[in-house]
Tab-separated table of C-alpha atoms in Angstrom:
chain	number	residue	atom	x	y	z
V	1	GLY	CA	-37.885	-16.047	-19.851
V	2	THR	CA	-37.572	-12.461	-18.744
V	3	ALA	CA	-36.023	-13.429	-15.416
V	4	GLY	CA	-33.359	-15.505	-17.198
V	5	ARG	CA	-32.446	-12.538	-19.536
V	6	ARG	CA	-32.100	-10.216	-16.580
V	7	LEU	CA	-29.869	-12.618	-14.724
V	8	CYS	CA	-27.619	-13.206	-17.599
V	9	GLY	CA	-27.523	-9.513	-18.824
V	10	GLY	CA	-29.788	-9.962	-21.819
V	11	CYS	CA	-31.246	-7.476	-24.274
V	12	ARG	CA	-33.231	-5.314	-21.743
V	13	CYS	CA	-30.233	-5.009	-19.481
V	14	ARG	CA	-27.837	-4.253	-22.170
V	15	ALA	CA	-30.201	-1.506	-23.562
V	16	ARG	CA	-30.495	0.096	-20.173
V	17	ARG	CA	-26.712	0.097	-19.786
V	18	ARG	CA	-26.325	1.611	-23.278
V	19	ARG	CA	-28.692	4.453	-22.296
V	20	ARG	CA	-26.696	5.078	-19.136
V	21	VAL	CA	-23.431	5.288	-21.007
V	22	ALA	CA	-25.024	7.620	-23.640
V	23	ILE	CA	-26.137	9.985	-20.942
V	24	VAL	CA	-22.559	10.081	-19.586
V	25	GLU	CA	-21.049	10.570	-22.973
V	26	ARG	CA	-23.290	13.422	-23.800
V	27	SER	CA	-22.104	15.203	-20.571
V	28	TRP	CA	-19.505	17.444	-22.010
V	29	TRP	CA	-18.368	18.898	-18.613
V	30	TRP	CA	-16.648	15.685	-17.533
V	31	PRO	CA	-12.918	15.655	-17.904
V	32	PRO	CA	-12.110	12.988	-20.548
V	33	ALA	CA	-10.518	10.479	-18.093
V	34	MET	CA	-13.346	10.902	-15.453
V	35	ALA	CA	-15.967	10.585	-18.185
V	36	ALA	CA	-14.484	7.351	-19.399
V	37	GLU	CA	-14.294	5.978	-15.868
V	38	VAL	CA	-17.871	7.018	-15.047
V	39	ALA	CA	-19.139	5.426	-18.270
V	40	ALA	CA	-17.406	2.226	-17.443
V	41	VAL	CA	-19.058	2.183	-14.075
V	42	VAL	CA	-22.631	2.672	-15.268
V	43	ALA	CA	-22.104	0.259	-18.032
V	44	ALA	CA	-20.980	-2.541	-15.826
V	45	PRO	CA	-23.376	-5.527	-15.160
V	46	PRO	CA	-25.252	-5.245	-11.771
V	47	ARG	CA	-23.426	-6.878	-8.959
V	48	PRO	CA	-24.918	-8.394	-5.823
V	49	TYR	CA	-25.721	-5.772	-3.094
V	50	ASP	CA	-23.460	-7.516	-0.469
V	51	SER	CA	-20.370	-7.304	-2.911
V	52	LEU	CA	-20.551	-3.477	-2.948
V	53	CYS	CA	-18.020	-1.727	-0.736
V	54	LEU	CA	-20.351	0.814	0.733
V	55	LEU	CA	-21.134	1.537	4.329
V	56	THR	CA	-20.051	-1.407	6.527
V	57	ALA	CA	-19.515	1.111	9.255
V	58	PRO	CA	-19.332	4.939	9.025
V	59	GLU	CA	-16.162	5.005	11.258
V	60	ASP	CA	-14.226	2.400	9.482
V	61	GLU	CA	-10.527	3.132	8.903
V	62	GLU	CA	-9.551	5.138	5.865
V	63	PRO	CA	-6.667	4.288	3.627
V	64	GLU	CA	-3.317	5.615	4.776
V	65	ASP	CA	-2.400	8.943	3.268
V	66	ASP	CA	-0.810	8.308	-0.090
V	67	PRO	CA	0.800	11.325	-1.964
V	68	ASN	CA	-0.708	10.114	-5.286
V	69	ARG	CA	-4.255	9.592	-3.896
V	70	LEU	CA	-4.124	12.921	-1.990
V	71	ALA	CA	-2.986	14.738	-5.224
V	72	GLN	CA	-5.788	13.033	-7.169
V	73	GLU	CA	-8.356	14.088	-4.456
V	74	ALA	CA	-7.128	17.704	-4.531
V	75	SER	CA	-7.483	17.750	-8.396
V	76	LEU	CA	-10.948	16.464	-8.178
V	77	GLY	CA	-11.982	18.940	-5.424
V	78	ALA	CA	-12.219	16.414	-2.605
V	79	GLY	CA	-12.108	19.514	-0.263
V	80	VAL	CA	-14.320	22.431	-1.042
V	81	CYS	CA	-14.278	24.149	-4.343
V	82	LYS	CA	-14.691	27.877	-4.046
V	83	HIS	CA	-16.049	28.329	-7.649
V	84	ILE	CA	-18.520	25.516	-8.462
V	85	ASP	CA	-20.668	25.874	-11.534
V	86	PRO	CA	-24.103	24.982	-10.143
V	87	ALA	CA	-25.432	23.770	-13.389
V	88	LYS	CA	-22.483	21.422	-13.945
V	89	HIS	CA	-22.527	20.345	-10.347
V	90	LEU	CA	-26.262	19.370	-10.661
V	91	ASP	CA	-25.717	17.494	-13.952
V	92	GLN	CA	-22.894	15.533	-12.427
V	93	TRP	CA	-25.148	14.442	-9.591
V	94	ARG	CA	-27.818	13.497	-12.052
V	95	VAL	CA	-25.481	11.143	-13.757
V	96	VAL	CA	-24.157	9.673	-10.425
V	97	CYS	CA	-27.644	9.003	-9.189
V	98	ILE	CA	-28.297	6.746	-12.219
V	99	ASP	CA	-26.673	4.097	-10.065
V	100	PHE	CA	-25.307	5.725	-6.898
V	101	HIS	CA	-24.205	2.678	-5.125
V	102	ARG	CA	-22.181	1.284	-7.943
V	103	PHE	CA	-20.607	4.724	-8.670
V	104	ARG	CA	-19.568	5.019	-4.947
V	105	ALA	CA	-18.083	1.502	-4.889
V	106	LYS	CA	-16.153	2.031	-8.095
V	107	CYS	CA	-15.127	5.686	-7.820
V	108	PRO	CA	-15.035	6.360	-3.977
V	109	ASP	CA	-12.774	9.380	-4.190
V	110	LYS	CA	-14.866	11.115	-6.827
V	111	CYS	CA	-18.044	10.408	-4.838
V	112	LYS	CA	-16.362	11.718	-1.737
V	113	ALA	CA	-15.459	15.025	-3.623
V	114	LEU	CA	-18.928	15.534	-4.880
V	115	ILE	CA	-20.483	14.944	-1.502
V	116	ARG	CA	-18.054	17.336	0.112
V	117	GLN	CA	-18.974	20.015	-2.268
V	118	GLY	CA	-22.663	19.614	-1.232
V	119	VAL	CA	-25.543	17.523	-2.433
V	120	PRO	CA	-28.065	19.355	-4.530
V	121	GLU	CA	-31.019	20.450	-2.541
V	122	PHE	CA	-33.778	18.483	-4.526
V	123	LEU	CA	-31.595	15.268	-4.491
V	124	ARG	CA	-30.622	15.570	-0.840
V	125	GLY	CA	-33.393	13.313	0.672
V	126	SER	CA	-32.715	10.509	-1.903
V	127	VAL	CA	-28.965	10.696	-1.467
V	128	TRP	CA	-29.102	10.734	2.303
V	129	GLN	CA	-31.144	7.533	2.142
V	130	LYS	CA	-28.749	5.956	-0.117
V	131	LEU	CA	-25.688	6.950	1.915
V	132	ALA	CA	-27.423	5.639	5.202
V	133	LEU	CA	-28.785	2.468	3.336
V	134	SER	CA	-32.021	3.076	5.219
V	135	ARG	CA	-34.298	1.446	2.646
V	136	GLU	CA	-32.143	-1.708	2.800
V	137	LEU	CA	-33.428	-2.143	6.355
V	138	LEU	CA	-36.607	-3.462	4.945
V	139	GLN	CA	-34.567	-6.531	3.898
V	140	LYS	CA	-34.545	-7.630	7.663
V	141	HIS	CA	-37.799	-5.821	8.858
V	142	PRO	CA	-41.287	-6.196	7.591
V	143	ALA	CA	-42.301	-3.847	4.740
V	144	ASP	CA	-45.065	-2.302	6.967
V	145	ILE	CA	-42.764	-1.927	10.045
V	146	TYR	CA	-43.391	1.742	10.359
V	147	GLU	CA	-47.278	1.440	10.267
V	148	ARG	CA	-47.060	-1.360	12.773
V	149	MET	CA	-45.037	0.869	15.128
V	150	ARG	CA	-47.177	3.916	14.551
V	151	ARG	CA	-50.438	2.231	15.408
V	152	THR	CA	-49.112	0.409	18.478
V	153	PRO	CA	-51.098	1.739	21.522
V	154	GLY	CA	-49.310	2.946	24.640
V	155	ALA	CA	-46.004	4.112	23.288
V	156	PRO	CA	-43.217	4.719	25.816
V	157	CYS	CA	-42.212	8.391	26.421
V	158	GLU	CA	-45.345	9.617	24.598
V	159	ASP	CA	-45.962	12.355	27.033
V	160	GLU	CA	-42.338	13.664	26.848
V	161	ILE	CA	-42.528	13.689	23.130
V	162	VAL	CA	-45.798	15.687	23.045
V	163	ARG	CA	-44.323	18.105	25.515
V	164	ASP	CA	-41.274	18.742	23.312
V	165	ILE	CA	-42.902	18.871	19.950
V	166	HIS	CA	-43.465	22.653	19.919
V	167	ARG	CA	-39.803	23.276	20.894
V	168	THR	CA	-38.417	21.618	17.685
V	169	PHE	CA	-37.776	24.289	15.050
V	170	PRO	CA	-40.547	26.629	16.560
V	171	LYS	CA	-39.916	29.280	13.823
V	172	HIS	CA	-39.759	26.846	10.864
V	173	VAL	CA	-42.924	27.006	8.581
V	174	LEU	CA	-43.324	23.228	8.767
V	175	TYR	CA	-43.376	23.031	12.572
V	176	ARG	CA	-44.534	26.343	13.875
V	177	ASP	CA	-48.361	25.645	13.898
V	178	LYS	CA	-49.577	23.795	16.887
V	179	LYS	CA	-50.930	20.415	15.974
V	180	GLY	CA	-50.121	21.155	12.317
V	181	LEU	CA	-48.893	18.733	9.708
V	182	GLY	CA	-45.306	19.123	10.632
V	183	GLN	CA	-45.772	18.650	14.405
V	184	GLN	CA	-48.056	15.649	13.753
V	185	GLN	CA	-45.515	13.946	11.518
V	186	LEU	CA	-42.768	14.583	14.149
V	187	LEU	CA	-45.039	13.019	16.759
V	188	ASN	CA	-45.807	10.005	14.534
V	189	VAL	CA	-42.139	9.200	13.792
V	190	LEU	CA	-40.745	9.847	17.269
V	191	ARG	CA	-43.646	7.816	18.840
V	192	ALA	CA	-43.040	4.903	16.458
V	193	TYR	CA	-39.323	4.862	17.108
V	194	SER	CA	-39.961	4.771	20.838
V	195	VAL	CA	-41.991	1.652	20.325
V	196	PHE	CA	-39.431	0.073	17.942
V	197	ASN	CA	-36.516	0.721	20.357
V	198	PRO	CA	-37.868	1.093	23.985
V	199	GLU	CA	-34.355	0.709	25.349
V	200	VAL	CA	-33.552	4.205	23.862
V	201	GLY	CA	-37.158	5.382	23.748
V	202	TYR	CA	-36.885	9.162	23.305
V	203	CYS	CA	-34.508	11.999	24.120
V	204	GLN	CA	-34.958	15.642	23.220
V	205	GLY	CA	-32.133	15.788	20.746
V	206	MET	CA	-33.945	13.231	18.513
V	207	GLY	CA	-36.641	15.691	17.679
V	208	PHE	CA	-34.281	17.961	15.927
V	209	ILE	CA	-32.671	15.093	13.931
V	210	CYS	CA	-36.157	13.835	13.021
V	211	GLY	CA	-37.263	17.329	12.217
V	212	VAL	CA	-34.425	17.827	9.548
V	213	LEU	CA	-35.220	14.425	8.072
V	214	LEU	CA	-38.896	15.211	7.620
V	215	MET	CA	-37.910	18.289	5.561
V	216	TYR	CA	-36.607	16.022	2.927
V	217	MET	CA	-38.596	12.775	3.023
V	218	SER	CA	-41.775	11.049	4.135
V	219	GLU	CA	-42.675	9.865	7.574
V	220	GLU	CA	-41.713	6.191	6.810
V	221	ASP	CA	-38.455	7.188	5.241
V	222	ALA	CA	-37.546	9.399	8.238
V	223	PHE	CA	-38.327	6.472	10.502
V	224	LEU	CA	-36.055	4.139	8.592
V	225	MET	CA	-33.298	6.806	8.641
V	226	LEU	CA	-33.735	7.236	12.367
V	227	ILE	CA	-33.156	3.523	12.803
V	228	SER	CA	-30.090	3.570	10.584
V	229	LEU	CA	-28.678	6.542	12.447
V	230	LEU	CA	-29.010	4.886	15.840
V	231	GLU	CA	-27.845	1.475	14.593
V	232	ASN	CA	-25.380	1.805	11.673
V	233	TYR	CA	-24.072	5.210	12.854
V	234	ARG	CA	-23.879	4.051	16.587
V	235	MET	CA	-25.859	7.029	17.764
V	236	SER	CA	-28.011	5.250	20.222
V	237	GLY	CA	-25.217	5.736	22.846
V	238	LEU	CA	-25.951	9.480	22.604
V	239	PHE	CA	-29.540	9.031	23.881
V	240	MET	CA	-29.291	6.017	26.240
V	241	PRO	CA	-29.228	6.475	30.016
V	242	GLY	CA	-25.854	7.759	31.169
V	243	LEU	CA	-25.023	9.032	27.753
V	244	PRO	CA	-22.015	6.759	27.235
V	245	LEU	CA	-21.109	7.694	23.791
V	246	LEU	CA	-21.407	11.380	24.478
V	247	ASN	CA	-18.914	11.177	27.293
V	248	LYS	CA	-16.437	9.363	25.094
V	249	TYR	CA	-16.815	12.086	22.475
V	250	PHE	CA	-16.051	14.690	25.140
V	251	PHE	CA	-12.936	12.933	26.089
V	252	GLN	CA	-11.827	12.616	22.603
V	253	LEU	CA	-12.479	16.342	21.762
V	254	GLN	CA	-10.508	17.380	24.758
V	255	ARG	CA	-7.490	15.358	23.708
V	256	LEU	CA	-7.814	16.576	20.135
V	257	LEU	CA	-8.017	20.166	21.313
V	258	ALA	CA	-4.783	19.619	23.186
V	259	MET	CA	-3.081	18.209	20.145
V	260	HIS	CA	-4.225	20.825	17.574
V	261	LEU	CA	-4.741	23.982	19.627
V	262	PRO	CA	-2.612	23.608	22.904
V	263	LEU	CA	-2.610	27.303	23.811
V	264	LEU	CA	-6.434	27.577	23.551
V	265	CYS	CA	-6.769	24.233	25.359
V	266	ASN	CA	-4.701	25.483	28.226
V	267	HIS	CA	-6.751	28.855	28.424
V	268	LEU	CA	-10.077	26.977	28.303
V	269	ALA	CA	-8.895	24.813	31.185
V	270	GLU	CA	-7.769	27.768	33.247
V	271	GLN	CA	-11.263	29.310	32.724
V	272	GLY	CA	-12.970	26.015	33.686
V	273	VAL	CA	-14.505	25.576	30.211
V	274	GLU	CA	-14.793	21.945	29.149
V	275	PRO	CA	-16.373	20.194	26.141
V	276	THR	CA	-19.193	19.021	28.380
V	277	ILE	CA	-20.331	22.737	28.598
V	278	TYR	CA	-20.215	23.754	24.906
V	279	ALA	CA	-20.209	20.762	22.659
V	280	SER	CA	-23.051	18.510	23.880
V	281	LYS	CA	-25.537	19.942	21.286
V	282	TRP	CA	-22.936	19.625	18.478
V	283	PHE	CA	-22.633	15.876	18.947
V	284	MET	CA	-26.234	14.962	20.035
V	285	THR	CA	-27.834	16.724	17.117
V	286	VAL	CA	-24.985	16.444	14.593
V	287	CYS	CA	-24.568	20.281	14.551
V	288	ILE	CA	-28.251	21.142	14.080
V	289	CYS	CA	-28.703	23.519	17.020
V	290	ASN	CA	-27.367	27.040	16.728
V	291	PHE	CA	-25.999	26.368	13.116
V	292	PRO	CA	-27.396	28.119	10.070
V	293	PHE	CA	-29.561	25.631	8.099
V	294	SER	CA	-27.183	25.925	5.012
V	295	THR	CA	-24.394	24.807	7.240
V	296	VAL	CA	-26.406	22.044	8.864
V	297	VAL	CA	-27.252	20.318	5.616
V	298	ARG	CA	-23.492	20.458	4.395
V	299	ILE	CA	-22.398	18.893	7.589
V	300	TRP	CA	-24.950	16.221	7.366
V	301	ASP	CA	-23.895	15.395	3.745
V	302	ILE	CA	-20.426	14.617	4.984
V	303	PHE	CA	-21.530	12.903	8.204
V	304	LEU	CA	-23.797	10.369	6.437
V	305	ALA	CA	-20.840	9.763	3.951
V	306	GLU	CA	-17.868	9.717	6.338
V	307	GLY	CA	-19.124	9.374	9.848
V	308	VAL	CA	-18.704	11.180	13.184
V	309	LYS	CA	-15.136	12.441	12.271
V	310	ILE	CA	-16.644	15.519	10.462
V	311	ILE	CA	-18.199	16.675	13.877
V	312	PHE	CA	-14.822	16.692	15.594
V	313	ARG	CA	-13.393	18.599	12.659
V	314	ILE	CA	-16.255	21.158	12.750
V	315	ALA	CA	-15.755	21.627	16.479
V	316	LEU	CA	-11.973	22.165	16.048
V	317	ALA	CA	-12.572	24.499	13.115
V	318	LEU	CA	-14.939	26.610	15.171
V	319	LEU	CA	-12.405	26.820	18.026
V	320	LYS	CA	-9.583	27.571	15.601
V	321	LEU	CA	-11.507	30.401	13.828
V	322	ASN	CA	-12.238	32.034	17.159
V	323	GLN	CA	-9.096	31.283	18.900
V	324	GLU	CA	-7.823	34.782	18.931
V	325	ALA	CA	-10.938	36.169	20.574
V	326	LEU	CA	-11.242	33.230	22.932
V	327	LEU	CA	-7.662	33.624	24.338
V	328	SER	CA	-8.556	37.025	25.698
V	329	GLU	CA	-11.948	36.159	27.268
V	330	SER	CA	-13.157	34.862	30.625
V	331	PHE	CA	-15.644	32.054	31.286
V	332	GLU	CA	-18.919	33.742	30.466
V	333	GLN	CA	-17.588	35.505	27.427
V	334	ILE	CA	-16.143	32.234	26.085
V	335	LEU	CA	-19.479	30.532	26.370
V	336	GLU	CA	-21.292	33.447	24.542
V	337	THR	CA	-18.601	33.373	21.816
V	338	LEU	CA	-18.830	29.678	21.199
V	339	LYS	CA	-22.763	29.887	21.208
V	340	GLN	CA	-22.594	32.590	18.563
V	341	ALA	CA	-19.628	31.038	16.553
V	342	PRO	CA	-21.577	28.710	14.228
V	343	SER	CA	-23.726	31.532	12.941
V	344	ARG	CA	-20.790	33.952	12.420
V	345	VAL	CA	-18.967	31.904	9.651
V	346	GLU	CA	-20.093	31.058	6.111
V	347	SER	CA	-20.917	27.495	5.410
V	348	ASP	CA	-18.163	27.086	2.718
V	349	THR	CA	-15.481	28.596	4.972
V	350	LEU	CA	-16.304	26.412	7.996
V	351	VAL	CA	-16.431	23.251	5.886
V	352	GLN	CA	-13.079	24.104	4.115
V	353	VAL	CA	-11.354	24.890	7.337
V	354	ALA	CA	-12.790	21.661	8.923
V	355	LEU	CA	-11.749	19.412	6.174
V	356	ALA	CA	-8.153	20.907	6.191
V	357	ILE	CA	-7.661	19.585	9.717
V	358	LYS	CA	-5.760	16.458	9.661
V	359	LEU	CA	-7.447	13.772	11.666
V	360	LYS	CA	-7.031	9.991	11.310
V	361	ASN	CA	-9.377	7.355	12.457
V	362	LYS	CA	-6.468	5.666	14.227
V	363	THR	CA	-6.060	8.814	16.306
V	364	LEU	CA	-9.627	8.683	17.417
V	365	LYS	CA	-9.316	4.975	18.166
V	366	ASP	CA	-6.191	5.465	20.180
V	367	ILE	CA	-7.905	8.126	22.289
V	368	GLU	CA	-10.931	5.773	22.709
V	369	SER	CA	-8.674	3.114	23.906
V	370	GLU	CA	-7.311	5.601	26.544
V	371	TRP	CA	-10.885	6.548	27.541
V	372	LEU	CA	-11.957	2.820	27.939
V	373	ALA	CA	-8.906	2.185	30.126
V	374	GLN	CA	-9.869	5.102	32.412
V	375	THR	CA	-13.491	4.160	32.599
V	376	ALA	CA	-12.922	0.302	33.027
V	377	PRO	CA	-14.281	-1.136	36.277
V	378	GLY	CA	-11.700	-1.141	39.044
V	379	MET	CA	-9.742	1.723	37.629
C-alpha cells in the first residue's frame, strides 16, 4: 500500500527526492563541491526525527577549534560576509528550507554560515520555529494546547499583563493602538503562557519577546516558541523569583570582561558600574530593548541557532567598540554611553565584531562552576 511505499522509499518518495536534487543542480550559484554535498543531503532517504543531531541543548559544547574546520568556515563565510548578493542568498535559503533539519544535521557548518549572514525576512518566522523545534512540542502536548490555555478562566498575573501591554513596542504599528489586534494577541499569548506555566507566570521582559515573535508568526506558534525558549533555551530562570539565571549571567559577564578588556573592567569597577546596572535588558530580552530592529533579528537568528553565547559576545563587542570613550567617562556618562551604544553601530559591524571574539563554552562552564561554588549554601 501507500504506507508501505513511503516506508521503503518507493516511487513517490524517490520522485520527491529527484525533484529536490533537480532544484539544487539548477542552482548555478552553489560552488561545485557545495552543490554536490547539498544535493546528496536532500536526496538522502528520510531519517527518524530522533536520529537528527539538531538542538539537544542550545548551549552544548562545540567541537574543539580545528585549523581545517576553521579554514572551511572562513571560506564559507561562517562569520559575516560584507558583500552578500541578496538574490543568491535568498535562493540558497529556498533550497535549504526544502528539508532544513536534514541539511542542518548533514552540513552544520554551512547552515551555521547562512544563519550568521542573516535569515531572509520572509522566511524568518518559519526558520525560527525550525531552529527552536517549537512545533515538535505538539508531540508531547495536546494539539489544542494553546486554545485550552487561552480559554482557561482566572489566569495568573492577568492584571499585570494588561497593565504592561501598552508599554510593549508603543510606537510599532502592530501594538500602538489601544486594544487593537496586536495588543489583543499579546494579551492572549502571555495570558495563555501564565496558565501553562504558573511557576514562571509573567515577567515584564516576556512581553517584548512575545511581541517580536508575533511579528513573524501566529498566536499559537508564538505560544509554542515561548514554551521552547523557556524550556529548551533555559530562559525560565530569567523570569522566576530571585532571577537566578540572570545573576549567573552577570557573574559570567564580569569575569569575561576581566579576561577580554581588563583596562575597561578596572575602570568600570572604579566608577561602580557593574553588569547588573547595564546588562539586565540585554539578557532578559535577548537584546530587544534599545537595539535597532535590524540588529535584534540578526542576534535572534544566531541565538536560536547557537544559544546564549551570542549575547555575551554582543555585550563584549559593545564594550569593546566604546572602550576608548568609556575609559574617560564617569558613572553617569558611562551609563548614558552604554544606553546609546546599541543604536550607534550598524548591525553587520556589531555582529562581525561579536563573532570575532573567541569564547568557548568550556570557559562559560568554568565560570559557572565558580559562581555555583560561591553561591552554594554554607559558603
